[in-house]
PDB file of C-alpha atoms in Angstrom:
ATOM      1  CA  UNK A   1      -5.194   6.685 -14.582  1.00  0.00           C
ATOM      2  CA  UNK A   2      -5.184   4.979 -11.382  1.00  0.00           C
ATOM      3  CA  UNK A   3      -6.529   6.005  -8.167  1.00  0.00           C
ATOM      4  CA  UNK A   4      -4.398   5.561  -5.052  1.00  0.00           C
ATOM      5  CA  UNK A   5      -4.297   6.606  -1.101  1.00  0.00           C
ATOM      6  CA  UNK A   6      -2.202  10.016   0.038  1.00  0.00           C
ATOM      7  CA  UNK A   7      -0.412   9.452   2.967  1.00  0.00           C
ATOM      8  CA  UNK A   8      -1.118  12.611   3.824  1.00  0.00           C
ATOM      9  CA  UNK A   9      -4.728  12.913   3.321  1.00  0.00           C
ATOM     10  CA  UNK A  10      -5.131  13.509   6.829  1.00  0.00           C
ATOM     11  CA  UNK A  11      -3.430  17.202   6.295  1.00  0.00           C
ATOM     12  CA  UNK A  12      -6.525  18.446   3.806  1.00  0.00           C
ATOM     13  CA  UNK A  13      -9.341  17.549   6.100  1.00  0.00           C
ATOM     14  CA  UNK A  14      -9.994  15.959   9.539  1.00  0.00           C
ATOM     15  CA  UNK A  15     -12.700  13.861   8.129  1.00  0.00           C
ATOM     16  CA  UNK A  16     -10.708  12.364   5.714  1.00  0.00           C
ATOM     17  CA  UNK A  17     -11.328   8.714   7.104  1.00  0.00           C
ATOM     18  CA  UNK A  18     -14.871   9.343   7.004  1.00  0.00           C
ATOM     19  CA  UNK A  19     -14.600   9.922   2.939  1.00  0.00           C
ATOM     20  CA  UNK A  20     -12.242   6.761   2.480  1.00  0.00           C
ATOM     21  CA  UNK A  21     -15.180   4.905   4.952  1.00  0.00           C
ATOM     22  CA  UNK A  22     -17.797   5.862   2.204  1.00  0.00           C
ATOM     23  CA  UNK A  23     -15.811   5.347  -0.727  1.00  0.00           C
ATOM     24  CA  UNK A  24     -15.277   1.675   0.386  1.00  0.00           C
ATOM     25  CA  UNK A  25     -18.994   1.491   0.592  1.00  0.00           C
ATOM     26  CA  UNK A  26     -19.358   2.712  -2.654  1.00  0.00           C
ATOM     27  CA  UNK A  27     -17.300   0.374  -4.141  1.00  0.00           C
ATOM     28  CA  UNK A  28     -19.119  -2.610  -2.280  1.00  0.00           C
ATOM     29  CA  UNK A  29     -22.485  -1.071  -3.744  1.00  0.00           C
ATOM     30  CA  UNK A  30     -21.369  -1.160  -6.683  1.00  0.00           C
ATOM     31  CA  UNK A  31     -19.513  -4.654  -6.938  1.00  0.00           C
ATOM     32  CA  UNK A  32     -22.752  -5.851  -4.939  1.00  0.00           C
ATOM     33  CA  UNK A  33     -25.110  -4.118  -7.906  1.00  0.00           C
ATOM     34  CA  UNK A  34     -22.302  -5.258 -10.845  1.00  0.00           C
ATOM     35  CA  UNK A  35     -21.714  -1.722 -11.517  1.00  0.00           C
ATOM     36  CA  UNK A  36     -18.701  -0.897 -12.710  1.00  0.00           C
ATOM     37  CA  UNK A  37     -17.186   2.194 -11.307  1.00  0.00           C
ATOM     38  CA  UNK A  38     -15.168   4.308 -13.192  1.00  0.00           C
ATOM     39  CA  UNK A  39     -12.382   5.050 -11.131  1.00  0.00           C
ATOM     40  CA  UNK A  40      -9.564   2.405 -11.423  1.00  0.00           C
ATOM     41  CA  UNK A  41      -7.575   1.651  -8.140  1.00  0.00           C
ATOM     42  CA  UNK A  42      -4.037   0.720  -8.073  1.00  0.00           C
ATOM     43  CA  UNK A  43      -3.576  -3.271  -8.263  1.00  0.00           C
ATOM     44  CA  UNK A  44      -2.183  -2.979  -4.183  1.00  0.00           C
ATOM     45  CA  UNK A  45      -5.407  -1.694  -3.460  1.00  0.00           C
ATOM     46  CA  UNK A  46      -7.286  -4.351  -4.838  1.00  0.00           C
ATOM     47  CA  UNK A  47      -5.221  -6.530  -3.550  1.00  0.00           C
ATOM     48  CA  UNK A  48      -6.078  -5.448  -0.341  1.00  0.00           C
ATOM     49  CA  UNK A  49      -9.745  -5.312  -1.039  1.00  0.00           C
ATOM     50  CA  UNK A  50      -9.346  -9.226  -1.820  1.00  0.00           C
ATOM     51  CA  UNK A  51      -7.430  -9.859   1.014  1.00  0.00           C
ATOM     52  CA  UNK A  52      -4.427 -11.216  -1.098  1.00  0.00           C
ATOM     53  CA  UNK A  53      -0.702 -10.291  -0.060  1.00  0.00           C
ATOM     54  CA  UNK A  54       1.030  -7.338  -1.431  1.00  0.00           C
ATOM     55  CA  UNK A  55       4.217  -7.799  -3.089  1.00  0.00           C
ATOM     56  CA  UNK A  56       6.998  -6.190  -4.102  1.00  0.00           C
ATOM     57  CA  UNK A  57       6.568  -5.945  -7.518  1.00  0.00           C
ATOM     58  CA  UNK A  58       2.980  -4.196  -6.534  1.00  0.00           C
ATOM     59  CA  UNK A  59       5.842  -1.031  -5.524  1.00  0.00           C
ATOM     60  CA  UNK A  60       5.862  -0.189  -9.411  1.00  0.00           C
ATOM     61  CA  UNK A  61       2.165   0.852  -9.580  1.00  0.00           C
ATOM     62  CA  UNK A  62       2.588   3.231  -7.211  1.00  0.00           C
ATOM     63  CA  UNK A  63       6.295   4.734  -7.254  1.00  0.00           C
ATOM     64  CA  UNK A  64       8.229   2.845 -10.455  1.00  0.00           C
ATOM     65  CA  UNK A  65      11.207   5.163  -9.092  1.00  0.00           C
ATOM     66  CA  UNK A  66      11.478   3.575  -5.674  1.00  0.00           C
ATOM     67  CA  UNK A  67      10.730  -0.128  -7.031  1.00  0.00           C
ATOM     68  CA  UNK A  68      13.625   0.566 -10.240  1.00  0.00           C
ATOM     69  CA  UNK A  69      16.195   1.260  -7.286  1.00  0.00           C
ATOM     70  CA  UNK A  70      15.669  -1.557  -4.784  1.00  0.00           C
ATOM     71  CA  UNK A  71      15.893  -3.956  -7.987  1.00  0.00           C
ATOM     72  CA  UNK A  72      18.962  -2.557  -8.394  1.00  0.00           C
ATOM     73  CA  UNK A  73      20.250  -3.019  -5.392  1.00  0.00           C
ATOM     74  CA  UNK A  74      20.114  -6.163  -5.532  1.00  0.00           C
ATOM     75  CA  UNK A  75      22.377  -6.321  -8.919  1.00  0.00           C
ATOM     76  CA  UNK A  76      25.081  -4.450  -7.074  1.00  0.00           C
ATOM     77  CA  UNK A  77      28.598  -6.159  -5.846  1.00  0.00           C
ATOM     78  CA  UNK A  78      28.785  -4.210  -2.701  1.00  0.00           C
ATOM     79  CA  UNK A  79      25.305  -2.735  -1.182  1.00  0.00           C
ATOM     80  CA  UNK A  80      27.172  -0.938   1.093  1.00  0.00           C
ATOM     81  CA  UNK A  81      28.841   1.828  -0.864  1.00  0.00           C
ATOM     82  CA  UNK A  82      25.075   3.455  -1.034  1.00  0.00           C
ATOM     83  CA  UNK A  83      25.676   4.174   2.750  1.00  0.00           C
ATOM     84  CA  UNK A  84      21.930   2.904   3.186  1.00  0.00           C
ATOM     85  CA  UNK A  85      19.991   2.363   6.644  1.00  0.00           C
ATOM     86  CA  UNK A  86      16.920   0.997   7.776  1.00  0.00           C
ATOM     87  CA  UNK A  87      15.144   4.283   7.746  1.00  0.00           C
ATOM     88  CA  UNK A  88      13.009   6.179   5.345  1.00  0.00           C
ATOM     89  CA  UNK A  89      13.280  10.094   4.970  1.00  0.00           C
ATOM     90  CA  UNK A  90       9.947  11.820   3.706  1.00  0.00           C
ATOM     91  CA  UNK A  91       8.896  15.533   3.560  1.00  0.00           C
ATOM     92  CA  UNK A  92       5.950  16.072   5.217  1.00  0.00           C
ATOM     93  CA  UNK A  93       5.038  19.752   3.947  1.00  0.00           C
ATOM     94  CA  UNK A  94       7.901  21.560   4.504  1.00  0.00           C
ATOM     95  CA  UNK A  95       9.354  18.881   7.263  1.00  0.00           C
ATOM     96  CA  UNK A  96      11.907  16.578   7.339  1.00  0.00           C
ATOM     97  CA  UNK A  97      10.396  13.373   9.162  1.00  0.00           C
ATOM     98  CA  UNK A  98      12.682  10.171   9.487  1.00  0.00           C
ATOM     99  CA  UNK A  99      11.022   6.740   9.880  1.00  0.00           C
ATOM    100  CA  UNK A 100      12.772   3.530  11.234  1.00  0.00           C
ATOM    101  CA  UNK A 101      11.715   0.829   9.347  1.00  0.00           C
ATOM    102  CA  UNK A 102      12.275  -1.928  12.162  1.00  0.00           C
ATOM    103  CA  UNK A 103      13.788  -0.896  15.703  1.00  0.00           C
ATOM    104  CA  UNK A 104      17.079   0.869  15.878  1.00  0.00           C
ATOM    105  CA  UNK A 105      16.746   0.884  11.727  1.00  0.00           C
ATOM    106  CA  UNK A 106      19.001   3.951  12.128  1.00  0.00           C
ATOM    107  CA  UNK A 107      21.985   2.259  13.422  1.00  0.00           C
ATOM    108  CA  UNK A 108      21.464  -0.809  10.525  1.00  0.00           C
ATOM    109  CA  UNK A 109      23.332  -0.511   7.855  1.00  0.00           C
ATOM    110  CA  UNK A 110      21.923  -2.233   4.856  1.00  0.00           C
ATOM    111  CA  UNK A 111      24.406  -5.300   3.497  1.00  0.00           C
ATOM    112  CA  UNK A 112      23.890  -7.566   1.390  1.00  0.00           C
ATOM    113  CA  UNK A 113      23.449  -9.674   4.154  1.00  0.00           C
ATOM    114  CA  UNK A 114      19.901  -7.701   4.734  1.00  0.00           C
ATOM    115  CA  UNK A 115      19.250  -6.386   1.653  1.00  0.00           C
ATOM    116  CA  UNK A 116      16.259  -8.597   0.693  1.00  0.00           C
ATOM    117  CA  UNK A 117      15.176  -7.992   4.655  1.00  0.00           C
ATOM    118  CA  UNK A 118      15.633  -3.717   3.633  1.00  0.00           C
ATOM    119  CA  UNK A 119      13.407  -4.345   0.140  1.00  0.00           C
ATOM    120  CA  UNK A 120      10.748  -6.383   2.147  1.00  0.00           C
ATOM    121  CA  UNK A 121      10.588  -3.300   4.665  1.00  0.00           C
ATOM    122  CA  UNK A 122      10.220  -0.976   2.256  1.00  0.00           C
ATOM    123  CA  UNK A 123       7.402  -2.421   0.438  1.00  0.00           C
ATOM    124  CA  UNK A 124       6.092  -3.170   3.515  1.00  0.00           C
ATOM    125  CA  UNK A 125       5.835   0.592   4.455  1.00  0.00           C
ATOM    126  CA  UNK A 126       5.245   1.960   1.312  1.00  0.00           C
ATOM    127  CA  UNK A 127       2.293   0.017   0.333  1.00  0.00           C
ATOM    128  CA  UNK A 128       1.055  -0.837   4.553  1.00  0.00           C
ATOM    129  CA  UNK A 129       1.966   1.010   7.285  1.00  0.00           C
ATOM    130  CA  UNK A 130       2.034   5.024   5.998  1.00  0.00           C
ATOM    131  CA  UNK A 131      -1.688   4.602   4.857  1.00  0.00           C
ATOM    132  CA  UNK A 132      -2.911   2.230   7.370  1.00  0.00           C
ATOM    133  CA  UNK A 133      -5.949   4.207   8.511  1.00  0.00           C
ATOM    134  CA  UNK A 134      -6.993   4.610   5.042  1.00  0.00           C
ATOM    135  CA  UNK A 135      -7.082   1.602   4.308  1.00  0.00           C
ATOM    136  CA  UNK A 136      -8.851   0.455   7.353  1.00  0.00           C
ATOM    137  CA  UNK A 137     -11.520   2.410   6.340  1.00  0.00           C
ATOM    138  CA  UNK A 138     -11.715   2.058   2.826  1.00  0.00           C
ATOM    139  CA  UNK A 139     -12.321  -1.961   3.985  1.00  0.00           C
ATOM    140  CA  UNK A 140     -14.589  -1.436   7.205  1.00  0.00           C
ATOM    141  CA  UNK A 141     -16.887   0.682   4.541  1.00  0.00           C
ATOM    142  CA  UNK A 142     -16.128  -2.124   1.807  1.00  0.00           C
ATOM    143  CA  UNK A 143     -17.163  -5.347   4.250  1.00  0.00           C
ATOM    144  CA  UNK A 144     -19.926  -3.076   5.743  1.00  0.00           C
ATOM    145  CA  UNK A 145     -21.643  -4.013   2.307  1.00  0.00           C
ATOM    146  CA  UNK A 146     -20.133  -7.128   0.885  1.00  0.00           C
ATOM    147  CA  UNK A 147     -18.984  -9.965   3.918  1.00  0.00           C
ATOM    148  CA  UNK A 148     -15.739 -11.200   3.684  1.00  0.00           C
ATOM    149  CA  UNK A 149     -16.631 -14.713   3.286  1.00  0.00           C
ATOM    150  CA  UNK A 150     -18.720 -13.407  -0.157  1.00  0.00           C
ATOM    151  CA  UNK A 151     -14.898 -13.570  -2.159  1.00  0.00           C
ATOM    152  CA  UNK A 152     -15.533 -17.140  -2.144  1.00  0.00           C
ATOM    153  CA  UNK A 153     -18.336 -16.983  -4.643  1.00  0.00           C
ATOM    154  CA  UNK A 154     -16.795 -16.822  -8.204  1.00  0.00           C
ATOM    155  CA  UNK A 155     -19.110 -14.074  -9.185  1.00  0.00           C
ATOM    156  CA  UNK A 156     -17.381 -11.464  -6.997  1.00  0.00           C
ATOM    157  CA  UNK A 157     -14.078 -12.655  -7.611  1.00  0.00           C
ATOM    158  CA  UNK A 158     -13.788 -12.225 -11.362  1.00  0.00           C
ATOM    159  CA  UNK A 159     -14.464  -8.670 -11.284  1.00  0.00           C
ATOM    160  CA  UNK A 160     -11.688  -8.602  -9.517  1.00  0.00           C
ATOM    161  CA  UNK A 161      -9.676 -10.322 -11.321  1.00  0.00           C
ATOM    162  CA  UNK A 162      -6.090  -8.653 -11.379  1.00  0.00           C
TER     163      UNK A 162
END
């Protein structure tokens, strides 16, 4: 089992950034004592952690649903008959909520003119911009303990290594 951010943890407790703060300084402790922890993050999280780019094919860890349907929209003739925009729908405890993934995303129709532009901005928000904060956190607490420029040391980097 891997561990990965809610978007909504923000719902279950106002302090919740506080938590994700600590946990990244946990997890520097620990890679700073060569513990090993026994809670396994998702590979975007590392990622992130390491300051490497997140990727598309990082969408599977977290929602293999999701990253199984924008492959195949790439595989089909005509994008359009999916009657796709550049928005993303969520339920947000009971709510509706829409989110336009670039500016005026509601009025873009996917194509396959776009279509690699509409899988890039769904990754993007998927794995970016809905848990942000959290993340922020998670790496202020994380660099609090181990400076950045400390990934350049093999040592660090192989327990890392993804």
């Amino acid at each position: 089992m891997c561990m990965q951010i809610n978007p909504s943890s923000g719902v279950a407790n106002d302090e919740h950034l506080r938590y994700f703060h600590f946990t990244g300084r946990l997890l520097g402790k620990a890679l700073f004592d060569r513990q090993i922890v026994a809670g396994h993050l998702v590979r975007p999280l590392y990622k992130h952690i390491l300051g490497w780019p997140v990727t598309v094919a990082d969408l599977e860890q977290l929602d293999a649903d999701t990253y199984a349907n924008l492959c195949k929209l790439k595989d089909l003739e005509d994008v359009e008959v999916c009657c796709l925009d550049f928005t993303v729908t969520e339920d947000h405890w009971g709510t509706a909520q829409t989110i336009e993934l670039k500016s005026d995303g509601a009025n873009c129709m996917v194509t396959n003119r776009n279509v690699d532009e509409y899988i890039q901005l769904q990754m993007r928000y998927r794995l970016l911009e809905r848990v942000k904060e959290q993340i922020k956190a998670l790496l202020v607490g994380f660099y609090d303990v181990i400076p950045e420029v400390s990934f350049e040391l093999p040592s660090h980097i192989c327990i890392f290594d993804v």
